[in-house]
mmCIF file of C-alpha atoms in Angstrom:
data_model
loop_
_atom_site.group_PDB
_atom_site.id
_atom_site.type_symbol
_atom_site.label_atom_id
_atom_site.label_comp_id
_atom_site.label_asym_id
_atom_site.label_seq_id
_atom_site.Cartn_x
_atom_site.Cartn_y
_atom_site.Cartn_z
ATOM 1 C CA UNK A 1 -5.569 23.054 -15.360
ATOM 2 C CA UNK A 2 -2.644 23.535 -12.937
ATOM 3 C CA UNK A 3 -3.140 22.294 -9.246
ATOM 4 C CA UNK A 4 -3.004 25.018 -6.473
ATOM 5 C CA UNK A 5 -0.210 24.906 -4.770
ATOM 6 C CA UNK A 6 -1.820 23.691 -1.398
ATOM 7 C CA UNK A 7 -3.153 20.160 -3.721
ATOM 8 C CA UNK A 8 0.701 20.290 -5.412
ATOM 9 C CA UNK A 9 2.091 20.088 -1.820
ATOM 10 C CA UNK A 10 -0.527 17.193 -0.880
ATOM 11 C CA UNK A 11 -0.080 15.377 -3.626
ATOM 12 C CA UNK A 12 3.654 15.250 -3.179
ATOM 13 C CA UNK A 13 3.344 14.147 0.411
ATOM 14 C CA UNK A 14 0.866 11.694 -0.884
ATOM 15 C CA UNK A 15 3.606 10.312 -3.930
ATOM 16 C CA UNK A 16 6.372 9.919 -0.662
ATOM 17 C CA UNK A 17 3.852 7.863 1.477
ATOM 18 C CA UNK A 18 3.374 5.298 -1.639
ATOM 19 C CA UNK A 19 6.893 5.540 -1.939
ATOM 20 C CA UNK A 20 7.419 4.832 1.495
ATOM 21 C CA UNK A 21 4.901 2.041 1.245
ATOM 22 C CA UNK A 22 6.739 0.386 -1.231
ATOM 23 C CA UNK A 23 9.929 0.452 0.763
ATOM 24 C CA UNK A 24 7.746 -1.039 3.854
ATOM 25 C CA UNK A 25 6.911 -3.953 1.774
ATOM 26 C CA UNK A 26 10.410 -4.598 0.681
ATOM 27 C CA UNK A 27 11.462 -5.066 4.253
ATOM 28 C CA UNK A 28 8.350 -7.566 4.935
ATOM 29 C CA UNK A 29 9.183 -9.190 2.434
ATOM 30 C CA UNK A 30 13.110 -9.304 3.365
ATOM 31 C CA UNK A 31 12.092 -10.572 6.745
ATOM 32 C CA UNK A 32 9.673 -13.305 5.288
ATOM 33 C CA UNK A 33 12.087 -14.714 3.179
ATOM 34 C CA UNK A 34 14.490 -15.039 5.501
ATOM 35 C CA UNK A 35 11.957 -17.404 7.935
ATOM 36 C CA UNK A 36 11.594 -19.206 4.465
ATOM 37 C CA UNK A 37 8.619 -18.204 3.440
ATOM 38 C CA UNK A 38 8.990 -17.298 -0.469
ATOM 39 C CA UNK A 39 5.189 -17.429 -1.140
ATOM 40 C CA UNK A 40 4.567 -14.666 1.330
ATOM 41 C CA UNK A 41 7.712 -12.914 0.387
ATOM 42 C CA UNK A 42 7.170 -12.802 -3.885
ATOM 43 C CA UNK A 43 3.658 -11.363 -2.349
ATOM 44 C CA UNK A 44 5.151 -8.953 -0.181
ATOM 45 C CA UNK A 45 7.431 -7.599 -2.856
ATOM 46 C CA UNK A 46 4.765 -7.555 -5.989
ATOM 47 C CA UNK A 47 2.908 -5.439 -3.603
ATOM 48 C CA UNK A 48 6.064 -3.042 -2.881
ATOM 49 C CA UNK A 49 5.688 -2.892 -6.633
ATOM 50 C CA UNK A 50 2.404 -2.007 -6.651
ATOM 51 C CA UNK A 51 3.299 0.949 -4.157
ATOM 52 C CA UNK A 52 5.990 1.885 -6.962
ATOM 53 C CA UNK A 53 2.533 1.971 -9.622
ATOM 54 C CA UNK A 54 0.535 4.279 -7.582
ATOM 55 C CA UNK A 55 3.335 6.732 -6.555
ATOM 56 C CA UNK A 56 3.518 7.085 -10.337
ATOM 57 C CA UNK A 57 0.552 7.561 -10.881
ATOM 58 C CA UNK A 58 -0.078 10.665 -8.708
ATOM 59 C CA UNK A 59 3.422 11.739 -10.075
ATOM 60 C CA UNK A 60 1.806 11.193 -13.656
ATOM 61 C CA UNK A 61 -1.216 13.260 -12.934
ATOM 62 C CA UNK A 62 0.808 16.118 -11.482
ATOM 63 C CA UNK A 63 3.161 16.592 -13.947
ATOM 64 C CA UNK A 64 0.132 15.881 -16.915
ATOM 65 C CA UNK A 65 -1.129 19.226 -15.436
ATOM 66 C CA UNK A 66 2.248 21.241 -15.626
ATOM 67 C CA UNK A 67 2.682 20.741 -11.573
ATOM 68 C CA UNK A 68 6.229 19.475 -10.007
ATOM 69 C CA UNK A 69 5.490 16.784 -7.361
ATOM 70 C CA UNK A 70 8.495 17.096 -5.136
ATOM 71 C CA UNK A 71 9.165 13.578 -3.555
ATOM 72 C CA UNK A 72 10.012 13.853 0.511
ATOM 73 C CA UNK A 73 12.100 12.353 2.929
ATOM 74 C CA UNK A 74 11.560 8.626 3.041
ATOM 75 C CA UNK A 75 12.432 7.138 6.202
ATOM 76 C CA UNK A 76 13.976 3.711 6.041
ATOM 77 C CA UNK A 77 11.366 0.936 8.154
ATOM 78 C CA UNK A 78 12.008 -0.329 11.296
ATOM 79 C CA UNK A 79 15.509 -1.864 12.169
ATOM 80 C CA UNK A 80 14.197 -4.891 14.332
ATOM 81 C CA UNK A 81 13.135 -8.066 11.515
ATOM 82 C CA UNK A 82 9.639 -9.371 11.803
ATOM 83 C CA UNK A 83 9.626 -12.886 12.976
ATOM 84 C CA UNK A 84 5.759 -13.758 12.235
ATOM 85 C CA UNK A 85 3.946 -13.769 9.614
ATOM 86 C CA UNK A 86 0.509 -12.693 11.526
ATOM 87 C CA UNK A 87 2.994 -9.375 12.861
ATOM 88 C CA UNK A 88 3.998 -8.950 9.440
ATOM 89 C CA UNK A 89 0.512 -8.653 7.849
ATOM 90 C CA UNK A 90 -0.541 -6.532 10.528
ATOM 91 C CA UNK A 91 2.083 -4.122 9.885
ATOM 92 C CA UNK A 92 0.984 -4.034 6.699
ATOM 93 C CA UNK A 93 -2.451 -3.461 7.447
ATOM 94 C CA UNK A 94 -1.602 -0.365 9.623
ATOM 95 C CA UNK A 95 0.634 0.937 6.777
ATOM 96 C CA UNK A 96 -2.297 0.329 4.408
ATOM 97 C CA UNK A 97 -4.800 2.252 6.761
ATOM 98 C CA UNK A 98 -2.563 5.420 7.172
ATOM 99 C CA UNK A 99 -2.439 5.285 3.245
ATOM 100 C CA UNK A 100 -6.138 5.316 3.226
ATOM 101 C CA UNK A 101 -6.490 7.834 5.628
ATOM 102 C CA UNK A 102 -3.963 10.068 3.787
ATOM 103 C CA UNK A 103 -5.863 9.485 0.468
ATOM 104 C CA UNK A 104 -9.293 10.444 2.039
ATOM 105 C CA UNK A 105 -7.499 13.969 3.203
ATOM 106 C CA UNK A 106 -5.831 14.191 -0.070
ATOM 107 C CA UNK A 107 -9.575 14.067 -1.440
ATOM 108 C CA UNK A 108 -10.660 16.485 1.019
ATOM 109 C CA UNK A 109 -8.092 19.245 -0.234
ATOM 110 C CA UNK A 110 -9.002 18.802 -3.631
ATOM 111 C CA UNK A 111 -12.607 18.926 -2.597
ATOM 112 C CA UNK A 112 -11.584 22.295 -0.631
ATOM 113 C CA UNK A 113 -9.362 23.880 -3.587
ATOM 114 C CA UNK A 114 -12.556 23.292 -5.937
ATOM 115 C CA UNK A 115 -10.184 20.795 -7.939
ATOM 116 C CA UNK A 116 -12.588 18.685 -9.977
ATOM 117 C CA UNK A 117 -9.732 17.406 -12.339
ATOM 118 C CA UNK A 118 -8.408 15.330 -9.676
ATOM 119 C CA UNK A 119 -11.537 13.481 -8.528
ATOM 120 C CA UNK A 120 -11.422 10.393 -11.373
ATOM 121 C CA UNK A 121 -7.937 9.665 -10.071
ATOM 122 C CA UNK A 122 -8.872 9.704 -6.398
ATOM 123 C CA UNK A 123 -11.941 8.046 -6.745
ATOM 124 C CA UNK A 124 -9.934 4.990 -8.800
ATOM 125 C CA UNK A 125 -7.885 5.194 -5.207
ATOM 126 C CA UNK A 126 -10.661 5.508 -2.584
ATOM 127 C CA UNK A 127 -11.993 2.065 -4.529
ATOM 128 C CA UNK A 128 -8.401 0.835 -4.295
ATOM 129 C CA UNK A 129 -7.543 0.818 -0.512
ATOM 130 C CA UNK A 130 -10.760 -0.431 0.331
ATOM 131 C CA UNK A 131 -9.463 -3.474 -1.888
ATOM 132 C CA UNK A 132 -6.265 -3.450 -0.328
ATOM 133 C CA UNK A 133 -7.254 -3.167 2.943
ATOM 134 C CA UNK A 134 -10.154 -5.773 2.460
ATOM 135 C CA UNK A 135 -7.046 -8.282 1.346
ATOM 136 C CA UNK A 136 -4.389 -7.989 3.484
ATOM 137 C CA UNK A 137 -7.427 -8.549 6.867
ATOM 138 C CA UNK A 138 -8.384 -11.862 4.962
ATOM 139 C CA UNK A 139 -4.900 -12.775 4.978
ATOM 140 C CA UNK A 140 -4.649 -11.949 8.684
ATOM 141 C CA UNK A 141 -7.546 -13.907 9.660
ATOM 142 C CA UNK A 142 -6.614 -16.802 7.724
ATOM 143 C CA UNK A 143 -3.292 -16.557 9.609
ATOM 144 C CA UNK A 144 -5.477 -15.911 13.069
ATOM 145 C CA UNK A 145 -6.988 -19.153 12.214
ATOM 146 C CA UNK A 146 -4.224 -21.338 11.338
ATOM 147 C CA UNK A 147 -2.395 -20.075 14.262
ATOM 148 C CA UNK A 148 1.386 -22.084 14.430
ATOM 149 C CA UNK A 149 -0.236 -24.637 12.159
ATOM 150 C CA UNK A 150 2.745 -25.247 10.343
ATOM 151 C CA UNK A 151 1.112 -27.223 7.314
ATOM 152 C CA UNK A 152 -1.412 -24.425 7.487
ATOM 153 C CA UNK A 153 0.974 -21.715 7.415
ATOM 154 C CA UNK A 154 3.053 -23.499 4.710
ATOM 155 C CA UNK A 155 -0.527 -24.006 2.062
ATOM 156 C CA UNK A 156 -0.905 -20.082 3.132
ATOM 157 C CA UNK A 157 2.524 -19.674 1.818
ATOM 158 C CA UNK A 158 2.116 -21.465 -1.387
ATOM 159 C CA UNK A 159 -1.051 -19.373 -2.474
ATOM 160 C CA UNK A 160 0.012 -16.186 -1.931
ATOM 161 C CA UNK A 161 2.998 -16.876 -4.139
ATOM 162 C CA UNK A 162 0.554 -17.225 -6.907
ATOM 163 C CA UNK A 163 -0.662 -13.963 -6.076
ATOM 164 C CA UNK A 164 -4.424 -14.376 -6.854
ATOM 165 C CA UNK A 165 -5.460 -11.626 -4.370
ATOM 166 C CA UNK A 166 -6.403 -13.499 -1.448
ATOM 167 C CA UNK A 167 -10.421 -12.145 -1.185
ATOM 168 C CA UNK A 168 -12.310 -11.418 1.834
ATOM 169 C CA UNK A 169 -14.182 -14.485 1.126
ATOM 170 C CA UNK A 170 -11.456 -17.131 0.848
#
């Protein structure tokens, strides 16, 4: 069943915020490897990846149901580098929230078009922003409590570049 074109035009807003995401990460993870940080950086940039994964997804379920998701204007991130790694993750965290908070709308205007075809995939995204939320605050208060610990920072550092998601719990 085609989308309406009010849930065509939200879901290609939605497919240029992931997109936009993903270029957000890139830059964190630019500005993290250049204060030598490669754990944090690979991190950074598997999750601009991930942003890549979800964009195409929405742009997957579009064009499955003979829509044509139009992808926006992205505007490039912020000129000025990020110089900590706590200001860094709570970029991220803001850029994460605004995600959320576009996905919940996005679920809303489905809701209000009567679009039950789209609910699986938004429901698989509702569950993952809570996830990605929940990870990137551990990772802030973990950097909160090491503080300018430099060995701290530098274990931090180490096991985000295996990228085990870093739970709320460790």
């Amino acid at each position: 069943m085609k989308m309406s074109d009010a849930l065509e035009t939200a879901f290609s807003a939605q497919i240029t915020l992931e997109l936009r995401a993903s270029i957000v990460y890139r830059q964190l993870a630019i500005d993290m490897g250049k204060l030598d940080l490669p754990g944090v950086s690979a991190w950074l940039r598997h999750q601009a990846d991930e942003e890549i994964v979800h964009a195409n997804k929405f742009i997957d379920h579009a064009s499955d149901r003979d829509n044509r998701p139009v992808i926006g204007t992205i505007d490039g991130p912020d000129a000025e580098p990020v110089s900590s790694v706590l200001r860094c993750f709570e970029l991220a965290l803001q850029h994460e929230q605004k995600v959320s908070a576009s996905i919940r709308e996005l679920y809303r205007t489905a809701e209000s078009e009567g679009d039950l075809d789209s609910r699986p995939l938004l429901d698989w995204f509702l569950a993952e922003q809570i996830e990605e939320e929940s990870t990137v605050a551990a990772i802030i208060d973990r950097l909160r409590r090491i503080d300018d610990d430099g060995p701290g920072l530098l274990h931090l550092d180490e096991e985000l570049s295996r990228r085990g998601n870093v739970s709320a719990g460790a």
